[in-house]
Structures are given as C-alpha cells and as structure tokens.
Short mmCIF file of C-alpha atoms in Angstrom, two decimals:
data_model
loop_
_atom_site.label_atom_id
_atom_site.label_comp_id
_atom_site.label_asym_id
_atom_site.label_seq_id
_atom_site.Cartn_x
_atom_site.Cartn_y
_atom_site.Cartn_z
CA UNK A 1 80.38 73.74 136.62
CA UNK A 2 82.85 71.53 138.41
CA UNK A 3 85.99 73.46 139.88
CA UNK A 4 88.72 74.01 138.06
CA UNK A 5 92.79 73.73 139.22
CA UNK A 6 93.89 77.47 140.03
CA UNK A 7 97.11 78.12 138.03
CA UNK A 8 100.00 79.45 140.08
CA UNK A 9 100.49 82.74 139.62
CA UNK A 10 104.01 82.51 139.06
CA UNK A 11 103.41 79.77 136.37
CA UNK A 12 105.81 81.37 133.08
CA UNK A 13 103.12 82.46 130.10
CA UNK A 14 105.07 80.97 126.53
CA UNK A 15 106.78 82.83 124.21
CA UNK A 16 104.36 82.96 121.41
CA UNK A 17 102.47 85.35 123.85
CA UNK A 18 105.14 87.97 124.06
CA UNK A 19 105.37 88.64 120.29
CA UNK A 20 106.65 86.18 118.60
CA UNK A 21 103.79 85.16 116.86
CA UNK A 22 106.29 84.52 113.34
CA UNK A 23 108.83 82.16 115.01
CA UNK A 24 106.15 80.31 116.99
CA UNK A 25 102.99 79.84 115.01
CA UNK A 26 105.19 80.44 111.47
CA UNK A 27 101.55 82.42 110.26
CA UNK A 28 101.83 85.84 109.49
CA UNK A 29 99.23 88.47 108.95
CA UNK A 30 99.61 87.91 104.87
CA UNK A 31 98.70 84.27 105.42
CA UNK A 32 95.22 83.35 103.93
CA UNK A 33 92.88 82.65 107.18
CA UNK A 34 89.77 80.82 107.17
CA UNK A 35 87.70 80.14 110.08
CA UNK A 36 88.09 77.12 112.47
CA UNK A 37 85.90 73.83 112.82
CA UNK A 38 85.59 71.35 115.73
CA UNK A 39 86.12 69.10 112.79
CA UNK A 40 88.74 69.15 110.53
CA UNK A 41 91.65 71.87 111.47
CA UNK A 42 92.36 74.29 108.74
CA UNK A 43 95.15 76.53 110.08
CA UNK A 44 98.61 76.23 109.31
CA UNK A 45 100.42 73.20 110.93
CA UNK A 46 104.41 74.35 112.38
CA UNK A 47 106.79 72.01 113.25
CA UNK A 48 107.04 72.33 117.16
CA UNK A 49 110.31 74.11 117.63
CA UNK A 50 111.53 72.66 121.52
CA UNK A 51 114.17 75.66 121.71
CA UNK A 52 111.67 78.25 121.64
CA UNK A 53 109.63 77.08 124.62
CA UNK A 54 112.66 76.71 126.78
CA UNK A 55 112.39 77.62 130.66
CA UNK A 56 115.91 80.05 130.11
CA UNK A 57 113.96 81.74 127.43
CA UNK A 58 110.62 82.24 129.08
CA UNK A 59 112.44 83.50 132.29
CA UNK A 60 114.56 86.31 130.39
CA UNK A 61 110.82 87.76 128.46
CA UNK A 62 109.64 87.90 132.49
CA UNK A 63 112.80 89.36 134.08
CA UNK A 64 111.86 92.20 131.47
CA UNK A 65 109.06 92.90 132.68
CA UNK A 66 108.93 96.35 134.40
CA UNK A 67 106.31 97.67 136.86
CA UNK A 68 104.85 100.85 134.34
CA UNK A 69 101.64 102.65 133.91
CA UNK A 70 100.33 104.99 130.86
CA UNK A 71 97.78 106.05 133.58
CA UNK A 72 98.07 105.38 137.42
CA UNK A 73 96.51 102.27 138.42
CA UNK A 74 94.23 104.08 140.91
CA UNK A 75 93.28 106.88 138.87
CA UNK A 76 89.37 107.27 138.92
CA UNK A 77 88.81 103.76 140.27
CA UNK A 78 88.78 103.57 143.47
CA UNK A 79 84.81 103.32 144.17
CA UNK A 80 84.68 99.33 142.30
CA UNK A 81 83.68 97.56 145.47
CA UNK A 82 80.46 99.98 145.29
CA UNK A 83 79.51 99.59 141.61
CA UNK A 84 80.19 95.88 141.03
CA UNK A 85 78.79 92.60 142.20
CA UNK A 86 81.15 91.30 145.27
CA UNK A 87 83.96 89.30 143.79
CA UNK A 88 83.85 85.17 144.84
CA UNK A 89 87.64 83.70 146.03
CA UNK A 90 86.24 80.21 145.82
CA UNK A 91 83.39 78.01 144.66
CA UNK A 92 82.25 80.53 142.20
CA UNK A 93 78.79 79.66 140.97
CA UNK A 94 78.08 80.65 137.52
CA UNK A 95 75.14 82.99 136.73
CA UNK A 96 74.52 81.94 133.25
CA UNK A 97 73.80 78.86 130.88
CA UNK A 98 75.30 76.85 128.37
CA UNK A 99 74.03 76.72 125.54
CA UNK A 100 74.79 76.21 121.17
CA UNK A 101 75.06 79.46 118.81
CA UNK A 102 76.69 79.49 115.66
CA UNK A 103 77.96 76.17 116.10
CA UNK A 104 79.74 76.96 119.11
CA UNK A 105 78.89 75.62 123.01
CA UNK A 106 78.46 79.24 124.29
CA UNK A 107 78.26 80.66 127.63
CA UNK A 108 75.58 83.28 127.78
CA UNK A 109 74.68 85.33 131.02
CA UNK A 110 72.79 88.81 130.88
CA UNK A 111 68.94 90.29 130.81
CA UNK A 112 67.69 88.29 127.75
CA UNK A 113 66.40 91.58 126.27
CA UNK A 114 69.72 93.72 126.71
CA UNK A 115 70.34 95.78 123.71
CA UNK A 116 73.83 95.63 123.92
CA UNK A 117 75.60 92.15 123.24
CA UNK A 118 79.58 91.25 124.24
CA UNK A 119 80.80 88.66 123.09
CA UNK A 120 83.98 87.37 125.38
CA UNK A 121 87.19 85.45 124.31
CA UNK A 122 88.63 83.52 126.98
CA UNK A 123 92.21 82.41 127.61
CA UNK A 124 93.90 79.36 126.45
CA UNK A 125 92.74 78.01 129.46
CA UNK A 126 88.35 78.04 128.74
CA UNK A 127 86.39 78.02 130.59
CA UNK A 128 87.59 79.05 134.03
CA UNK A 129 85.29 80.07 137.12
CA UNK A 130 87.48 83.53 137.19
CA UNK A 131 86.57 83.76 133.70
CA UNK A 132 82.74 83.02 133.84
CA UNK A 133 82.42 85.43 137.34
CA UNK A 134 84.09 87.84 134.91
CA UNK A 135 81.27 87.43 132.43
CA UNK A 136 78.62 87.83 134.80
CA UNK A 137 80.01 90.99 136.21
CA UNK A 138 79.89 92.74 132.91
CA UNK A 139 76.46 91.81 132.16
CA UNK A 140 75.64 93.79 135.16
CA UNK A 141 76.31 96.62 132.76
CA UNK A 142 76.63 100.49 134.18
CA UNK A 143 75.20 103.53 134.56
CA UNK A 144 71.52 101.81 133.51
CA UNK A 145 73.23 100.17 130.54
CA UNK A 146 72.44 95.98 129.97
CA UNK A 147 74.87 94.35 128.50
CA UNK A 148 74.41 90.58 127.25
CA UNK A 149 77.77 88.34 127.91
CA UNK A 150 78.51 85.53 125.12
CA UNK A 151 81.56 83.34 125.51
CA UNK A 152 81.76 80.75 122.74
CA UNK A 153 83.94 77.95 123.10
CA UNK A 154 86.89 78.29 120.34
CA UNK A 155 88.56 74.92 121.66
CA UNK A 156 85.84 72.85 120.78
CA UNK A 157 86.10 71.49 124.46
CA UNK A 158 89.88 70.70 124.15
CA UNK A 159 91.56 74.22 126.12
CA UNK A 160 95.03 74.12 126.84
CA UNK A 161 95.64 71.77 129.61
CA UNK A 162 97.13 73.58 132.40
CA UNK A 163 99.02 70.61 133.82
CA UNK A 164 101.54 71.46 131.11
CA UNK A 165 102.37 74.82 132.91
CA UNK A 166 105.62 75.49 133.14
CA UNK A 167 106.61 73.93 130.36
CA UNK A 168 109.71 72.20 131.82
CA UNK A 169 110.46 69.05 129.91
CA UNK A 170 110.67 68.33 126.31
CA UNK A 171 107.28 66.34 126.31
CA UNK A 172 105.31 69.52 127.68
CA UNK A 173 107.40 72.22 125.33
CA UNK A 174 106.11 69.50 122.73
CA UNK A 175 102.66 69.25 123.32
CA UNK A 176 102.56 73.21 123.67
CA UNK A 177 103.83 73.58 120.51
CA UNK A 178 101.56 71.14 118.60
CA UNK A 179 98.07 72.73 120.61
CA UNK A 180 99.03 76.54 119.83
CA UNK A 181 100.00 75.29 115.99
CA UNK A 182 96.04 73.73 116.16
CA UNK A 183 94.82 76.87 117.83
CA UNK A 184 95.37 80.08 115.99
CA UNK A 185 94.29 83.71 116.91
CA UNK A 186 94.24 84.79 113.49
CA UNK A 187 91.33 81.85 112.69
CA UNK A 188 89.45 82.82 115.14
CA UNK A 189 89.51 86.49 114.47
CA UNK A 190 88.57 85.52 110.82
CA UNK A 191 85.52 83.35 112.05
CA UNK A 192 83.99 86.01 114.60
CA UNK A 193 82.17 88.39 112.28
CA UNK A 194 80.04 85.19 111.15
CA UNK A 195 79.62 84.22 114.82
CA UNK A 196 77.95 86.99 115.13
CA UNK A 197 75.58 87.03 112.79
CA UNK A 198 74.43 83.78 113.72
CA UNK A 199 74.22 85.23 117.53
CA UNK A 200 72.34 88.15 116.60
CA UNK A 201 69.77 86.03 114.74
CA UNK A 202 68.46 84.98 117.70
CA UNK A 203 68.95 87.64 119.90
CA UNK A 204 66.95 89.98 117.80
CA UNK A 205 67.23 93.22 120.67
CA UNK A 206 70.80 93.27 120.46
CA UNK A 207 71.68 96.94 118.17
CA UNK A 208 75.22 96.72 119.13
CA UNK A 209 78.01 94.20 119.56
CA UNK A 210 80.88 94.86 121.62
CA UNK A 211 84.43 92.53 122.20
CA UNK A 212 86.58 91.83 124.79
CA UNK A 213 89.70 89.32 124.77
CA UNK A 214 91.34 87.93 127.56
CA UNK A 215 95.46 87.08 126.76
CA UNK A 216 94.71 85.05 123.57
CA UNK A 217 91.60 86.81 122.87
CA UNK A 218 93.29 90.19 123.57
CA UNK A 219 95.13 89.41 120.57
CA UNK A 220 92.10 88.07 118.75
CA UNK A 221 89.99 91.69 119.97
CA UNK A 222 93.34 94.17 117.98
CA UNK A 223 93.39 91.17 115.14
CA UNK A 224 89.36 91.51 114.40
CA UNK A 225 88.86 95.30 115.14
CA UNK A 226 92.17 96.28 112.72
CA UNK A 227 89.67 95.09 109.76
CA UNK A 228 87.46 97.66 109.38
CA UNK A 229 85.65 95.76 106.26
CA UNK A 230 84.83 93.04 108.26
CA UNK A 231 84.87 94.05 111.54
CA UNK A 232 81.01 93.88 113.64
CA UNK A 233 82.04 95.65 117.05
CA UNK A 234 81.11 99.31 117.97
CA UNK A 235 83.71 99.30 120.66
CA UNK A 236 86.32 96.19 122.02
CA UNK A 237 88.47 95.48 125.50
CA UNK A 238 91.82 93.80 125.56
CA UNK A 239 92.88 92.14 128.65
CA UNK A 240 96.38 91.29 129.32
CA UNK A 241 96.46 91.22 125.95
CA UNK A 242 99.58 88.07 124.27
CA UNK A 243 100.97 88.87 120.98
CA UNK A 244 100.94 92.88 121.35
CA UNK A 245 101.61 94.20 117.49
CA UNK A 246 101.97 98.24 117.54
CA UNK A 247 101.40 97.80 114.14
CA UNK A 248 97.62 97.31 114.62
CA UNK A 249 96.75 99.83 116.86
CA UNK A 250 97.32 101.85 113.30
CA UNK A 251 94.17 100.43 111.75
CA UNK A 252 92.06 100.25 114.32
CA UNK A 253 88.55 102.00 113.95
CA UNK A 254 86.82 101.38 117.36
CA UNK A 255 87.17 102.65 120.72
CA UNK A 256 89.57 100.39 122.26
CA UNK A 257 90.70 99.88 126.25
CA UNK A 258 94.02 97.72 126.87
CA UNK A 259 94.62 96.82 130.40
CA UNK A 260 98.10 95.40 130.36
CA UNK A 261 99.76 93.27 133.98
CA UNK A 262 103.10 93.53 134.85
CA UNK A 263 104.35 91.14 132.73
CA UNK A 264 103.26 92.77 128.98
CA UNK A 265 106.52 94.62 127.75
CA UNK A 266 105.96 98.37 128.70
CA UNK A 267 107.84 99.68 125.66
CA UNK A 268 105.10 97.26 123.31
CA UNK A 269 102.43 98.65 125.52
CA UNK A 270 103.55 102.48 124.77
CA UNK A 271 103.95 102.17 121.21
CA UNK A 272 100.37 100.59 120.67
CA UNK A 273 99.07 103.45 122.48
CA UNK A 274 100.98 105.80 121.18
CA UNK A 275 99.58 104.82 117.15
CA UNK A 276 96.01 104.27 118.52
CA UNK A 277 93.81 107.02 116.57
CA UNK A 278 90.56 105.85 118.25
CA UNK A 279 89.01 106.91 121.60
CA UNK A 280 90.83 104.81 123.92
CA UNK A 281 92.78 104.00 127.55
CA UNK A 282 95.20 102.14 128.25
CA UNK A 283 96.88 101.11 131.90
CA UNK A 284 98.79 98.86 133.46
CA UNK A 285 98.09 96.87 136.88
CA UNK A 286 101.96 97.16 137.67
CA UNK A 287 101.40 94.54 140.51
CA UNK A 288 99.66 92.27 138.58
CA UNK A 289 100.84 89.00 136.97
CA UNK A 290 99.63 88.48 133.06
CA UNK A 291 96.17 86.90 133.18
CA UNK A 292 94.73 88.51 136.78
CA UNK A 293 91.52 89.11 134.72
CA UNK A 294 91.11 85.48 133.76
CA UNK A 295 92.10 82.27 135.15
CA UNK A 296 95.63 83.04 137.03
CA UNK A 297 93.48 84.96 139.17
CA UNK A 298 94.58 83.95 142.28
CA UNK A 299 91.19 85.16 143.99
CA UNK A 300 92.49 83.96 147.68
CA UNK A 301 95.21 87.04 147.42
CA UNK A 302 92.89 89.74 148.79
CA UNK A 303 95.37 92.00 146.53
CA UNK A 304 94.40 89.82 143.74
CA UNK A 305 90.89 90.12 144.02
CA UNK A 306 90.92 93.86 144.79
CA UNK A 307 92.59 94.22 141.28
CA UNK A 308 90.75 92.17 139.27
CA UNK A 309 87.66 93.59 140.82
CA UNK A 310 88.81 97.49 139.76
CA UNK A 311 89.82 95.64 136.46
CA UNK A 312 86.44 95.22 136.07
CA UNK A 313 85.23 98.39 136.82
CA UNK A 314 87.96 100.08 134.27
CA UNK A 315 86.42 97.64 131.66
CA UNK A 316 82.88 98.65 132.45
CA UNK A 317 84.00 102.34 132.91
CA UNK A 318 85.15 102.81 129.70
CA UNK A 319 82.18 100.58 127.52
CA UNK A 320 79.77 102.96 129.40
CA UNK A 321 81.42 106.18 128.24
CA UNK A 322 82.07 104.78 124.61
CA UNK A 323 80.34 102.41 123.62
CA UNK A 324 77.10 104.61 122.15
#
C-alpha cells in the first residue's frame, strides 16, 4: 500500500467530534437509519453550517482539554514492548490482504482459522498504515487467543481528505461539512450487524465477533453495542472515541474498554463511565493527542510510539480477560 501523508499532530479534530453530533450532522438518535451504499447515499443531507467549523471554535473545544485519567496511564502496562509485535515509525508494510465481504473492500489480517473475529472501524481518514499496523497487532491475539482483524471500507474509497486539515478557509469548512453530512456514524452502525453476517458466512470458525472503533468508529462501537436487539458483538473497544454520549453507556450490554487522549472532554469521559453497567475500563493517555491509535500517530515521536504501542496492549489486555 502506497504511503500515506502523516497528519500533524497538532492538526484541530472538528466539532462534530466533540459532541455535537445535533448541530452538525442535524440526525438524532430518533432519526430512521438505514444502512449505507457506495451507490446512492441514503442518510440525511444538512446544509453545511460554515460557523460551526470555525478555527475560534475548534481552538476553545481543545483549550478544554485537560490532562485526566480514570486509571493511571501506566497502571499494569508497562511490559507492551514484550507482548506485542515491535511497532514500525515508517514504511509500514501491511501483513494482510484486501479483499470483498459483504459488499465492502475489506482489509483482513489474522490465522485464517481464528475463532475469534474483530471487525475494525477506522477513522475518517481509511485506510492509514498506523491503522493497518494496528490491525495486524491485534490479530496477534494474547494469552494463546487468535483473533481475526476485518476492516471494511465504509467510504467506499472516498475517506476524508486530509489536505482539508485544519479547516481554515471557507472552501475547506465547506467541503467538511458536505463529506461528514454524506458520512454518518449512525448508518454505519445500522449496517454492521448485516456485515457481519455476510463475514461470518465465509469465515465459518469464527464463534465470536468482537468491535473496535477508532474516533469515528468509537462512536459507531457505543452506537451499535447500545442496541442490544441488534447488536452481534460479545465484547467492543473504543478508541479516542468522537461524539462521546453518556447517555449510551446506559444501554450498553457488552464488555466495553474506552481509551480516551488528551483531547476527549474528561467530564464526558467520567460520566460514560460512571453509567457503564457492563464489565469495563476506561483510561486516558493524558499526553496523547485524539487519534494516537490511528492515523495522527506520529510514529517518529518515540513518545508517540511508546503510547500507541501500550495502547495496544490495554486493548488486547482487556479482549483477553473479557471477551469469553
């Protein structure tokens, strides 16, 4: 996979991932979701709204950002380097294919016969080598455990460019406005429980199905396991999770992890824990900029990649001790 352009790490995250999810994509949880096509969009269609994407905006949501953690960052963690594959700063070469499942060009990396499947949500970004290294890690499983890593393409090969980070002119605000209108959360949580059935038909070993979101998709892991009807996980991961509701951490059923950065509001973060009645953890990398799981891994920052590496072994930690 050709390289990708490393996002600064300083590069603002929008407003639409801080909560705001009524003001900025005008859908609501009441609103009548169906799943998304490559085709023909059918999500709701908001007006772009300039004001809301302004640089004075997106720089008060960071300056509240406040260096917290439910549990301390080096808690229990500290052997990573030992249990997981060495972490890659540059020219990351994936260990997985491409490939098309339910309808969707899907990344797939793991022992073909693992029992376990996870499927992965990226960021807004795609397919990202920090992403894809990330996959591969986890299907190294733990503690004897093989895990089989899925990462279907929701974008239909159209991510959010990330020459439009910051957003600072009216043409970028714009276009921001008009891809997150075409890209909703909410559809894709809706369209994941038939995504994997289609998966699981031909993976026929997989017992168990497992989630994990990245920023976008942390929001799409609390929107999909809050359903309990619908819902196909046995356990799911948020990572740096956009969008945090409280209000969801009330009906979810699973065992759920949330590793939050710096930059998710540590009140948001305390409340969702606080109204989880699952097995779960929850802890914040207080040095660690939203999306140091993902693609605004700046791997080059030895700091960097010594966090997302633990990150990684807090994920893996907690799918091996509940995820049965």
């Amino acid at each position: 996979m050709p390289p990708r352009p490393r996002l600064s790490s300083h590069a603002p995250f929008l407003q639409c991932c801080r909560g705001r999810t009524a003001e900025v994509l005008t859908i609501s949880r009441g609103s009548e979701i169906k799943p998304p096509t490559c085709a023909v969009p059918t999500y709701p269609r908001p007006q772009p709204q300039p004001h809301l994407w302004s640089s004075d905006i997106t720089t008060r949501i960071h300056s509240q950002a406040l260096a917290m953690s439910s549990m301390p960052a080096s808690h229990g963690h500290n052997a990573a380097c030992c249990n997981i594959p060495p972490v890659v700063s540059e020219g990351y070469t994936p260990k997985g294919s491409y490939t098309q499942l339910g309808g969707k060009k899907t990344y797939v990396t793991g022992a073909p016969d693992a029992p376990k499947g996870l499927i992965s949500v990226f960021d807004i970004f795609g397919y990202f080598d920090q992403t894809i290294q990330g996959a591969d890690i986890l299907a190294t499983g733990i503690n004897g455990q093989q895990f089989k890593v899925f990462m279907p393409d929701w974008f239909c090969g159209h991510p959010c460019p990330v020459e439009w980070y910051p957003p600072d002119s009216e043409e970028k605000q714009q276009k921001l406005g008009e891809w997150f209108g075409k890209n909703s959360p909410f559809d894709v949580a809706a369209a994941l429980p038939e995504y994997v059935k289609a998966v699981q038909e031909s993976n026929t070993s997989i017992r168990s199905w497992g989630l994990i979101g990245y920023c976008w998709g942390g929001k799409v892991a609390e929107l999909v396991t809050s359903q309990a009807s619908s819902n196909p996980f046995a356990v799911a991961v948020a990572c740096h999770p956009a969008m945090v509701d409280p209000s969801g951490a009330d009906k979810i059923t699973v065992p759920y992890a949330l590793v939050a950065s710096k930059e998710e509001t540590p009140e948001t973060i305390k409340d969702f824990e606080s109204r989880l009645k699952v097995p779960h953890h929850v802890e914040t990398f207080s040095d660690q900029v939203h999306g140091f799981m993902a693609a605004r891994a700046n791997l080059s920052d030895p700091r960097v990649k010594e966090e997302y590496a633990r990150g990684y072994q807090v994920v893996l930690d907690f799918l091996g001790k509940h995820w049965d």
